[in-house]
Short mmCIF file of C-alpha atoms in Angstrom, two decimals:
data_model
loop_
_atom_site.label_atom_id
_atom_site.label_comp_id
_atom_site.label_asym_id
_atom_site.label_seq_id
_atom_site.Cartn_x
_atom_site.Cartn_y
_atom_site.Cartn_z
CA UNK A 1 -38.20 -37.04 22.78
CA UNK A 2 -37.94 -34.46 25.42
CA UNK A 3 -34.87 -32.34 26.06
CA UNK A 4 -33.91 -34.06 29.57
CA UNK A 5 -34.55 -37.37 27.96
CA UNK A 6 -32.20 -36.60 25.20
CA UNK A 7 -29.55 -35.16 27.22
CA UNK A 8 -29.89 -38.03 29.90
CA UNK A 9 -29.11 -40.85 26.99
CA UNK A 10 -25.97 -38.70 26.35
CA UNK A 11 -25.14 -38.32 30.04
CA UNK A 12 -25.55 -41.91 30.78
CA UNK A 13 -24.15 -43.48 27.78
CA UNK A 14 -21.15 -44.43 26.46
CA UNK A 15 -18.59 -41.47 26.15
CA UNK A 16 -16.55 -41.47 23.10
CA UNK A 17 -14.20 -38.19 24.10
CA UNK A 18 -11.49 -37.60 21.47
CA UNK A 19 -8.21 -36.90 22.82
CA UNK A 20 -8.72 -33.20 22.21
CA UNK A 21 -12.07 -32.83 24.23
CA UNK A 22 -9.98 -35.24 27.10
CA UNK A 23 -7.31 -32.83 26.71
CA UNK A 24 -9.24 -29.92 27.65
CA UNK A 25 -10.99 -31.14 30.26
CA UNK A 26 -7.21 -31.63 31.54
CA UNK A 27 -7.03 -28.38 30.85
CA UNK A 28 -9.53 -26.68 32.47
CA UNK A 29 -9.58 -29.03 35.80
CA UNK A 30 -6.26 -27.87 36.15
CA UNK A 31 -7.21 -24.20 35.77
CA UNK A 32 -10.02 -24.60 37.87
CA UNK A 33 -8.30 -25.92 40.86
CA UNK A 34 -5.29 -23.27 40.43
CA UNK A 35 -7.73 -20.48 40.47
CA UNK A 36 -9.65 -22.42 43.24
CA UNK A 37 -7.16 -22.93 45.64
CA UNK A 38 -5.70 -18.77 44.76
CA UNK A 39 -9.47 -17.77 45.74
CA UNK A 40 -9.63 -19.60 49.24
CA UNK A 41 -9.46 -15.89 50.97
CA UNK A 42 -11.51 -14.46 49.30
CA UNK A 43 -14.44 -12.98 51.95
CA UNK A 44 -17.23 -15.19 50.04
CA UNK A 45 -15.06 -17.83 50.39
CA UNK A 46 -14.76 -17.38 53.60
CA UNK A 47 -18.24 -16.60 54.22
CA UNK A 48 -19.53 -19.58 52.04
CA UNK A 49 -16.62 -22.21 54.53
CA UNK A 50 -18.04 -20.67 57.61
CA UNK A 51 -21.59 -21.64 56.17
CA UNK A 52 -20.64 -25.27 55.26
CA UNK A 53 -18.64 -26.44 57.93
CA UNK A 54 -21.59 -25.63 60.23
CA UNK A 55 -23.09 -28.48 59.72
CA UNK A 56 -22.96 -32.33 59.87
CA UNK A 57 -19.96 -33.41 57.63
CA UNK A 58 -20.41 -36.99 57.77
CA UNK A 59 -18.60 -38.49 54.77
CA UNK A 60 -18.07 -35.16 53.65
CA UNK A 61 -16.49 -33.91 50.88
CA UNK A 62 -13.21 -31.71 50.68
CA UNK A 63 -13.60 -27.60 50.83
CA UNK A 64 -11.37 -25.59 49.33
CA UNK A 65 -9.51 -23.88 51.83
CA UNK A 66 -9.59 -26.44 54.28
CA UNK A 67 -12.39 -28.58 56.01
CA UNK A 68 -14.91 -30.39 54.82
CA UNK A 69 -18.78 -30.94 54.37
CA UNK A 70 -21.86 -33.22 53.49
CA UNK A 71 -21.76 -33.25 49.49
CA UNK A 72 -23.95 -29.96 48.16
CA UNK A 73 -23.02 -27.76 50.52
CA UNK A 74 -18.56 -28.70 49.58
CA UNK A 75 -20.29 -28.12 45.74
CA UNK A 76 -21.39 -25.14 47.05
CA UNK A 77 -18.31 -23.82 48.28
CA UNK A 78 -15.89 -25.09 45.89
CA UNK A 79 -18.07 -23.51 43.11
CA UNK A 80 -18.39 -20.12 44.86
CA UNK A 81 -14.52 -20.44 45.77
CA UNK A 82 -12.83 -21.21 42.07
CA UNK A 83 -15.32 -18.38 40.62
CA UNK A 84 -14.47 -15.54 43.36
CA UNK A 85 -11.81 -14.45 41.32
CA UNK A 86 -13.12 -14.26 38.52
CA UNK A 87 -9.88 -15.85 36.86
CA UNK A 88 -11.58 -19.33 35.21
CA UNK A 89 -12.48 -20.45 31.88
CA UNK A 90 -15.15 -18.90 29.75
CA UNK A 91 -17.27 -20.40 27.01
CA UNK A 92 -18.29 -18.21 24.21
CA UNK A 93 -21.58 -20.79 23.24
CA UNK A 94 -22.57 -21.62 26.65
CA UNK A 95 -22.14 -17.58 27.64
CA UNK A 96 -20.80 -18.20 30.63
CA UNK A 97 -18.19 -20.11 32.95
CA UNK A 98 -18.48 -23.94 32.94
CA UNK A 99 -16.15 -25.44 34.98
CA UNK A 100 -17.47 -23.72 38.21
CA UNK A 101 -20.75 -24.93 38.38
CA UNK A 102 -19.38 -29.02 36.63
CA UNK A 103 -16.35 -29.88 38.42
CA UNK A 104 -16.63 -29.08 42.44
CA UNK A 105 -20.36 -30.90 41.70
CA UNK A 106 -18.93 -34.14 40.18
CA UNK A 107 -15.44 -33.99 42.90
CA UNK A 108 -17.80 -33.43 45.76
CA UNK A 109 -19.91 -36.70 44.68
CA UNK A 110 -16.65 -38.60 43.88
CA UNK A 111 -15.49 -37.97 47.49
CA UNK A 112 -18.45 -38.97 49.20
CA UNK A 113 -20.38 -41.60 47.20
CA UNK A 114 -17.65 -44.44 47.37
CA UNK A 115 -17.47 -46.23 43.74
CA UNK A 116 -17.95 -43.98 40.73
CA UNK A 117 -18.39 -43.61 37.35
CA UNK A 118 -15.35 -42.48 35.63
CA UNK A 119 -14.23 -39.10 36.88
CA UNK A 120 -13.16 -38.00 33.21
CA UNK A 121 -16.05 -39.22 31.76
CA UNK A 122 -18.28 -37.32 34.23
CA UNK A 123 -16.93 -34.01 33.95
CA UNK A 124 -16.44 -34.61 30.09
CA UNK A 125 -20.62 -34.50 30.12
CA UNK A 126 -21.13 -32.35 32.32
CA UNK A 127 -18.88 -29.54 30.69
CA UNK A 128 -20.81 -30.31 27.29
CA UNK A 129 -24.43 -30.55 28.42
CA UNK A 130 -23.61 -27.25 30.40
CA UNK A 131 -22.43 -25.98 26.94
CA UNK A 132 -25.43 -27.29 25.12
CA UNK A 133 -28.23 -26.12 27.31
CA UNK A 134 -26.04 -22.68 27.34
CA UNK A 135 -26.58 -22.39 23.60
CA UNK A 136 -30.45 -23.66 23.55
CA UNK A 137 -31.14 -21.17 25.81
CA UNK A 138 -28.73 -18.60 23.58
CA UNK A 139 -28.45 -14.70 23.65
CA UNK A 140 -32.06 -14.05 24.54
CA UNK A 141 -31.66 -15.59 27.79
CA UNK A 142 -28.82 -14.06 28.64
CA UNK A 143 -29.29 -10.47 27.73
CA UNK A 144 -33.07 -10.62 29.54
CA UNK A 145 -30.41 -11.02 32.86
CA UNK A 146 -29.78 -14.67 33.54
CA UNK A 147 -26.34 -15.46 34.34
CA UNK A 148 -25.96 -18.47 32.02
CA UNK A 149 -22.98 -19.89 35.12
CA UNK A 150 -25.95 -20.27 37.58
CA UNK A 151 -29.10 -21.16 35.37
CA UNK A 152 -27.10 -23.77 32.54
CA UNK A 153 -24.22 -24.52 34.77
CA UNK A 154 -26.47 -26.36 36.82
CA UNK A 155 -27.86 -28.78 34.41
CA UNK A 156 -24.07 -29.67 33.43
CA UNK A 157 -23.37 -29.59 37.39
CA UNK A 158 -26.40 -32.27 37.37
CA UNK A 159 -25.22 -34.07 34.82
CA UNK A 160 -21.69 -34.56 36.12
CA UNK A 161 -23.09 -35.48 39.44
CA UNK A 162 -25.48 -38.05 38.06
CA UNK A 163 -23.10 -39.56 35.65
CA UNK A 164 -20.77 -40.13 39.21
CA UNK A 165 -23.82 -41.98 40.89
CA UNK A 166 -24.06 -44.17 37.80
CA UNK A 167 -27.35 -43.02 37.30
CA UNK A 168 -29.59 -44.71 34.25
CA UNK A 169 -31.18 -42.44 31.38
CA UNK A 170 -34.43 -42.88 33.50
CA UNK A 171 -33.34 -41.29 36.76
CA UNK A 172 -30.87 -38.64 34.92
CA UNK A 173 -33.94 -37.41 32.90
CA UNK A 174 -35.68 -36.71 36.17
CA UNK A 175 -32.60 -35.42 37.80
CA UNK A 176 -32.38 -33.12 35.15
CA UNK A 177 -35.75 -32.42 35.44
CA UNK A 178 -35.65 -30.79 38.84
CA UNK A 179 -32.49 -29.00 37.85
CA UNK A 180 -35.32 -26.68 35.66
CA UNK A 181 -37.22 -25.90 39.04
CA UNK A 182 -33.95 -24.78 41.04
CA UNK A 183 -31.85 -23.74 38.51
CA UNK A 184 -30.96 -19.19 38.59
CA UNK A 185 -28.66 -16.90 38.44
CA UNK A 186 -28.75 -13.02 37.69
CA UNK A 187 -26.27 -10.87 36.01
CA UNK A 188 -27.71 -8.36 38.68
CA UNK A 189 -24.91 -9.60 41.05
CA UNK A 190 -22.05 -9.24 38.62
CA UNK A 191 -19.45 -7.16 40.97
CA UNK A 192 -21.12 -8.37 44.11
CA UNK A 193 -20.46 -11.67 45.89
CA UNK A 194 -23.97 -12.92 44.36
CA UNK A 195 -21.59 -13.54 40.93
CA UNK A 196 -19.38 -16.17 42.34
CA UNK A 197 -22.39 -17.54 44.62
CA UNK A 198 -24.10 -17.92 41.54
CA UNK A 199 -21.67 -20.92 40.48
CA UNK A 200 -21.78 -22.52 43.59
CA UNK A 201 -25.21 -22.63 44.18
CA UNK A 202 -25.58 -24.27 40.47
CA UNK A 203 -22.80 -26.69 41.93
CA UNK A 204 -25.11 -27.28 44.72
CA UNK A 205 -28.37 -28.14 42.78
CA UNK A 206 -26.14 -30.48 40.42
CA UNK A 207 -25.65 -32.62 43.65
CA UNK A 208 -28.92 -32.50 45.04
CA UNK A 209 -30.81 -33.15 42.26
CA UNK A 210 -28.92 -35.88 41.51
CA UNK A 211 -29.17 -37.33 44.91
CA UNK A 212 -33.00 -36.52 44.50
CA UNK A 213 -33.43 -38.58 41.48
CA UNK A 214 -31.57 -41.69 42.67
CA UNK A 215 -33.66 -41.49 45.73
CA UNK A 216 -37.03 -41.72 43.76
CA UNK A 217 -37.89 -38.03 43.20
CA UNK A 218 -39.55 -37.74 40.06
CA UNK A 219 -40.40 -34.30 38.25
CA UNK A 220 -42.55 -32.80 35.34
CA UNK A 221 -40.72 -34.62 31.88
CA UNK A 222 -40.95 -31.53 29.79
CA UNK A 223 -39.96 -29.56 32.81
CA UNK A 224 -37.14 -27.90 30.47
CA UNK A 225 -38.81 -27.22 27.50
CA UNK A 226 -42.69 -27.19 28.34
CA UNK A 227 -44.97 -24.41 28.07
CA UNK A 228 -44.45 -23.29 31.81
CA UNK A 229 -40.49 -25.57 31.55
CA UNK A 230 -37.65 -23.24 32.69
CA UNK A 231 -36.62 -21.97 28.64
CA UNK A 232 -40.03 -20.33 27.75
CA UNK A 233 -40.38 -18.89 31.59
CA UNK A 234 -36.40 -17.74 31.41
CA UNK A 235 -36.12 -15.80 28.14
CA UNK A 236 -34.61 -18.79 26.52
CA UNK A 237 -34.28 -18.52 22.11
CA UNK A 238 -35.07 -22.39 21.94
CA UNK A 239 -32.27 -22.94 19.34
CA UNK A 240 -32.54 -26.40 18.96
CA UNK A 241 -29.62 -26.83 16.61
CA UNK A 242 -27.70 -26.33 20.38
CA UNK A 243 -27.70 -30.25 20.25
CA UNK A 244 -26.76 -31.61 16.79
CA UNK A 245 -23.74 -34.09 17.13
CA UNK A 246 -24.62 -34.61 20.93
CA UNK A 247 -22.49 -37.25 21.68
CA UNK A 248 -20.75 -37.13 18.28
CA UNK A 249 -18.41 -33.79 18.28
CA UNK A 250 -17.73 -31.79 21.27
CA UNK A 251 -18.25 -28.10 21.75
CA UNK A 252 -16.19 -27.88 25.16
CA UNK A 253 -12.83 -27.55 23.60
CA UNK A 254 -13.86 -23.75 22.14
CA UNK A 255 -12.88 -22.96 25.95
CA UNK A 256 -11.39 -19.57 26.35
CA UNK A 257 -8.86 -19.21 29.14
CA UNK A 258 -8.24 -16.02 31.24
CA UNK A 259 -4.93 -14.47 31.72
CA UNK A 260 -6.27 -11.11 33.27
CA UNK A 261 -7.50 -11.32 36.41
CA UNK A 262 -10.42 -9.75 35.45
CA UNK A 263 -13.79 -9.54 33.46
CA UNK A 264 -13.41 -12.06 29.96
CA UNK A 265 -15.47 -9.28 28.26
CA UNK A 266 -12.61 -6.70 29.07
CA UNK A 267 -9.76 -9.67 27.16
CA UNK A 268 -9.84 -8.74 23.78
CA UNK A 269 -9.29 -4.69 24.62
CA UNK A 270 -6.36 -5.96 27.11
CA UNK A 271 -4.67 -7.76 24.61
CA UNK A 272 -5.21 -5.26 21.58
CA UNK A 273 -3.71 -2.21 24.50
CA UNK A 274 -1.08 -4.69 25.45
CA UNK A 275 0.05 -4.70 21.67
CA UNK A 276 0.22 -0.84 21.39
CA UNK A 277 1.83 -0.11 24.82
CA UNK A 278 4.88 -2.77 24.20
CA UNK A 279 5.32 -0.61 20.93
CA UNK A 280 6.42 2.14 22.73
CA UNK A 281 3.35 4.34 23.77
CA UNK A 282 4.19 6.08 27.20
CA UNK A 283 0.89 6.66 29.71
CA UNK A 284 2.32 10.09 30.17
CA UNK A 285 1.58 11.02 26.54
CA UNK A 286 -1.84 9.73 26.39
CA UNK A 287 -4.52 12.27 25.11
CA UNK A 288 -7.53 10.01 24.36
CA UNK A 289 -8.02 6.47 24.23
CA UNK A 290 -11.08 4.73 22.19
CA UNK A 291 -12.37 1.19 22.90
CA UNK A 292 -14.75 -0.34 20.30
CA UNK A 293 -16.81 -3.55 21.69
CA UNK A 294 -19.94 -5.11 21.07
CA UNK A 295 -22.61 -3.54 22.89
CA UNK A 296 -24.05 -6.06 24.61
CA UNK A 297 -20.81 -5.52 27.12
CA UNK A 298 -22.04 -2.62 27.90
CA UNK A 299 -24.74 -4.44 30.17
CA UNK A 300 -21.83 -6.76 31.84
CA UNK A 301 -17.82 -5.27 32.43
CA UNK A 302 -18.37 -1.30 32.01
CA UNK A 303 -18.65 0.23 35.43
CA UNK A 304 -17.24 4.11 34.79
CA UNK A 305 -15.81 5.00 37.71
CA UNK A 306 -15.27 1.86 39.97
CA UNK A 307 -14.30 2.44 43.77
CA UNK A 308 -13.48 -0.96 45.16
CA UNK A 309 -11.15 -3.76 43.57
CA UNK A 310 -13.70 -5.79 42.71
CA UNK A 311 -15.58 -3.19 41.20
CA UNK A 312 -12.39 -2.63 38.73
CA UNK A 313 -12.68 -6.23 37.52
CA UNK A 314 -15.93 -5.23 35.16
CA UNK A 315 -14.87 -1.71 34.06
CA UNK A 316 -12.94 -0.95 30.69
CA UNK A 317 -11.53 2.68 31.34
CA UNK A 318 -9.93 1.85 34.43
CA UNK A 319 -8.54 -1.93 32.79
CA UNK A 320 -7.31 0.15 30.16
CA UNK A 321 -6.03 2.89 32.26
CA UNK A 322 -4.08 -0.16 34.13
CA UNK A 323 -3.03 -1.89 30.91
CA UNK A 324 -1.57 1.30 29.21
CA UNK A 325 -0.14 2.79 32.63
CA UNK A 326 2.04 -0.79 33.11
CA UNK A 327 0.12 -2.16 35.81
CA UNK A 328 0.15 -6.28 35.76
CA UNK A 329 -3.64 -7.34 34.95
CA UNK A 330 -2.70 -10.55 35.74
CA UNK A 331 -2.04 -9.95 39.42
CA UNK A 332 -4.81 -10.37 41.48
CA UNK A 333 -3.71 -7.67 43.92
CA UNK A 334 -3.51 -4.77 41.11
CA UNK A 335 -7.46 -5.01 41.35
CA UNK A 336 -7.60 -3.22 44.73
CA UNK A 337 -9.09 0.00 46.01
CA UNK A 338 -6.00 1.33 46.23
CA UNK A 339 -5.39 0.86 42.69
CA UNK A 340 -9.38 2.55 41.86
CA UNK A 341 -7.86 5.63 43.95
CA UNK A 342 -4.67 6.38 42.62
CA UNK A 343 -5.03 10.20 40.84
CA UNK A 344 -2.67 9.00 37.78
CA UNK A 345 -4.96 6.17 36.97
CA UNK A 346 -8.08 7.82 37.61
CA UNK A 347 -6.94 10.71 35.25
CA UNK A 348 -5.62 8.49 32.18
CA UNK A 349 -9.77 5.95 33.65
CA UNK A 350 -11.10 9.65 32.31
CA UNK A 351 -9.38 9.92 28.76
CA UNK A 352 -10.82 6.54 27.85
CA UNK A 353 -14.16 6.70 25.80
CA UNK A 354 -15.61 2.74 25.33
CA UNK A 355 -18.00 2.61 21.68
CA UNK A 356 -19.93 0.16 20.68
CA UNK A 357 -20.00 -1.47 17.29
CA UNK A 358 -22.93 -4.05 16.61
CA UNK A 359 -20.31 -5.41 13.44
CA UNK A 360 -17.94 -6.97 16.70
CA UNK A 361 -17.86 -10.02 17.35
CA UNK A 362 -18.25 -10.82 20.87
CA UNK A 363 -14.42 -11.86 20.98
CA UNK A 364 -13.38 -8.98 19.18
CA UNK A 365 -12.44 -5.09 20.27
CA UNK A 366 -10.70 -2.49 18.41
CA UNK A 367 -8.54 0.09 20.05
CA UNK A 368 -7.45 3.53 19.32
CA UNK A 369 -4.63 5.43 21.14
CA UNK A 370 -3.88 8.99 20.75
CA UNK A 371 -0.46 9.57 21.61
CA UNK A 372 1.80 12.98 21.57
CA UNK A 373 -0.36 13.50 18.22
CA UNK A 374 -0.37 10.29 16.82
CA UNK A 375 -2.70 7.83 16.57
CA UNK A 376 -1.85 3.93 17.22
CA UNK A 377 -4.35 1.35 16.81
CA UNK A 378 -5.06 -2.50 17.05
CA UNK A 379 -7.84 -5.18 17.51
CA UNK A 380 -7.46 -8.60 19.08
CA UNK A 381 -10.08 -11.82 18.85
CA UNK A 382 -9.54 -14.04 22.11
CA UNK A 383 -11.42 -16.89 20.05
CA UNK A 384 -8.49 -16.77 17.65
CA UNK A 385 -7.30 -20.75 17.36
CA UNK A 386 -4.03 -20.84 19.91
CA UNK A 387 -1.82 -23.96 19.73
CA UNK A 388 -3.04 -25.96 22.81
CA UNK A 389 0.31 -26.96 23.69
CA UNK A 390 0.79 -22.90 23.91
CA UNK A 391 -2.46 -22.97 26.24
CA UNK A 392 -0.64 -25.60 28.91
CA UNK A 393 2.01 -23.21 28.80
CA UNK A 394 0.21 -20.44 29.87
CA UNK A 395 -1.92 -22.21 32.24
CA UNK A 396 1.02 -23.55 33.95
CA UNK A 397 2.65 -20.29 33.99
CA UNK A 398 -0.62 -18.58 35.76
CA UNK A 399 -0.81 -21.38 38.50
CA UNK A 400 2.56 -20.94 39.22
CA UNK A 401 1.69 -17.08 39.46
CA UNK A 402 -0.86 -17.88 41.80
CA UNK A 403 0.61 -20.82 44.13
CA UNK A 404 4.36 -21.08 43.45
CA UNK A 405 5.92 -23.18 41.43
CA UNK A 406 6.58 -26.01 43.35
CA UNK A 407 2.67 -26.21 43.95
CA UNK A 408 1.89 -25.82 40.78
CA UNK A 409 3.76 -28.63 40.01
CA UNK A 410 2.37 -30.73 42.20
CA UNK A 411 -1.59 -29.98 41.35
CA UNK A 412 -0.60 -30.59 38.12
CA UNK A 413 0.79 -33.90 38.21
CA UNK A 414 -2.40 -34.54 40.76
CA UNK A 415 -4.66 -33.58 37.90
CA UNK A 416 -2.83 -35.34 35.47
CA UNK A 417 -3.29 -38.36 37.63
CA UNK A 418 -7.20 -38.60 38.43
CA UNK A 419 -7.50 -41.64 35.95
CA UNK A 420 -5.47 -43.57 38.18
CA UNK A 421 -6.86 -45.87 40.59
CA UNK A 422 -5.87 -43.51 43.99
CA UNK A 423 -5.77 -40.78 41.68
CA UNK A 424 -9.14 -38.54 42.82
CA UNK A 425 -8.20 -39.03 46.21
CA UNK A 426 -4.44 -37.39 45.85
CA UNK A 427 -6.36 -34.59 43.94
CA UNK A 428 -8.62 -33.54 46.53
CA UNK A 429 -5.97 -33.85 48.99
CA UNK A 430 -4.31 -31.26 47.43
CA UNK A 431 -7.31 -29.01 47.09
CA UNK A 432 -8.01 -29.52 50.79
CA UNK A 433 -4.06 -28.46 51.99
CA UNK A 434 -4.78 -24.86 53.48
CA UNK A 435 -1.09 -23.40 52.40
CA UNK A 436 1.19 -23.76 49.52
CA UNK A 437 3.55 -25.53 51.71
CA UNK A 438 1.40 -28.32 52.23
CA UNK A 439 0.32 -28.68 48.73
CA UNK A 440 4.07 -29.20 47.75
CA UNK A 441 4.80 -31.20 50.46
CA UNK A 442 1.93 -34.22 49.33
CA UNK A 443 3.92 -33.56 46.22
#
């Protein structure tokens, strides 16, 4: 059986989510509308509205921000909107950020299509097949330059969008299909607005391949895994293990959550500096700082001497700098130019010497502070199990940093709600208000 063929039984089948995959999906819809609605002005958000709402929006589907738009091109902008921050979940397996290619591809189908599959359901399979094809195309791809988001996002964005349309195993297959001939994404355009363009354009395939497929359009079967199929022509390792238990035990719950507005890769050396400056360490004192990572980071979050805010997002001496110095990583407006040129950060950016230690886990850094002549050190594993009672918490707590409380209130009580029979349509009400104000208001 061929790879779209297996995936498409799964897609189109019955879903039997436990309560703790349902949770997170919860979980991460939640997050991804909170960072969604926080990104609206952003300039590629912006740019990528502007885009959309220059067209025919017949039936169209909410935008983030305000407006709407004919189906892919609201994907589009709702993917490249909840990833311009950089603030969403990460998935360890897939290598990259799910819930920005899956969820404005399935909402943006919901809106438009009239009756639907159910919207749980449909994001609970798209979120996994996103994770599955993530970790059959594994490492390989990934370190060749693919940006796992754009290229496996968008056969979980597909997946999501064809499980909306009620599509049968026959017509997912293909959909999935001609996911493999439109499906990219290049770590080339981490720190540029490529990165968050590369979610919504996977958004944006998920929809019209979908569409596609229900409309007839048929595609090569082994497109995916074929001799010339999109793994063997993208790098990918092949690791077919990716999809024991499909359907059977869910991988999506390993979701990491950010709660630094920056980089995941930069996390674990946050949390491990976090831990030695609240024992006392003063910035002042600093003589050397040493960051230990995987090297494979290297390639991804460590630009040395970043100018612009967005640049400071992917660079560990001047995170650290920030981190030890007292400056609030979770702010989004501590990653500015401003911050990149003040002289006390850039001198403490320069003590900071980033290693690399093959023996790391990819969730894993080590730090080593040098302070007044002594030396304090630590090491922190984001992928540590965290109570996910602990992660609503949090998640809650960063919305509410974001919109306000009263708004974050309300989005979460609309997310809460999408099972209920006028529930998707309160939700996307919400993500369509242009201010806070509003969004508490329909509250």
């Amino acid at each position: 059986m061929t790879i779209a063929r297996t995936l498409a039984d799964f897609a189109s089948g019955p879903v039997n989510a436990d309560a703790r995959m349902q949770r997170f999906v919860t979980l991460s819809l939640f997050d991804w509308a909170s960072v969604g609605l926080a990104g609206t002005g952003e300039p590629v958000a912006r740019a990528a509205r502007d885009m959309a709402l220059g067209r025919d929006a017949a039936r169209g589907a909410t935008l983030l921000g305000g407006g709407r738009a004919q189906a892919a091109q609201a994907a589009l902008v709702n993917g490249a909107t909840s990833h311009a921050l950089d603030y969403d979940d990460t998935h360890f397996g897939h290598i990259g950020h799910p819930s920005v290619a899956v969820i404005p591809a399935a909402l943006a189908i919901a809106e438009t299509e009239g009756e639907v599959a159910d919207p749980r359901a449909a994001l609970a399979v798209g979120l996994e097949v996103a994770c599955r094809v993530g970790g059959w195309l594994g490492r390989s791809h990934y370190e060749a330059g693919f940006h796992q988001t754009g290229t496996s996002g968008a056969f979980g964005a597909t997946a999501a969008a064809g499980r909306m349309l009620r599509l049968d195993p026959e017509r997912m297959a293909q959909a999935l299909c001609l996911t493999a001939t439109r499906a990219a994404g290049l770590k080339s355009q981490f720190g540029t607005m490529g990165k968050p363009l590369n979610a919504g354009f996977a958004a944006e395939v998920g929809v019209t391949s979908a569409l596609l497929a229900r409309a007839g359009a048929t595609s090569a079967p082994d497109a995916i895994e074929g001799a010339q199929g999109f793994g063997p022509t993208h790098v990918g390792s092949a690791e077919a293990s990716a999809f024991d238990g499909l359907g059977r035990e869910w991988l999506f719950p390993d979701i990491s959550y950010k709660f630094h507005a920056c980089c995941h890769g930069l996390h674990a050396m946050l949390e491990a500096l976090r831990e030695i400056r609240d024992g006392g360490v003063n910035a002042a004192e600093i003589e050397s700082v040493t960051v230990r990572t995987h090297p494979r980071w290297l390639a991804v979050c460590n630009q040395p001497e970043p100018a612009t805010g967005l640049q400071a997002k992917f660079s560990y001496r001047l995170t650290a700098a920030m981190m030890l110095a007292g400056v609030d990583t979770a702010a989004l407006d501590s990653y500015s130019d401003a911050t990149c040129a003040r002289a006390d950060l850039r001198a403490l950016r320069d003590r900071v010497r980033v290693e690399t230690d093959e023996g790391l886990s990819d969730s894993t850094a080590e730090v080593s502070v040098i302070a007044s002549g002594r030396i304090h050190e630590a090491r922190h594993d984001i992928l540590a199990p965290i109570d996910p009672a602990l992660i609503e918490r949090r998640l809650r707590d960063k919305s509410a940093t974001l919109l306000g409380g009263a708004e974050a209130e309300a989005l979460w009580r609309a997310v809460a709600g999408i099972d209920e029979a006028e529930g998707l349509a309160r939700l996307t009400a919400r993500l369509g208000a242009r201010t806070g104000q509003s969004l508490a208001r329909d509250g």
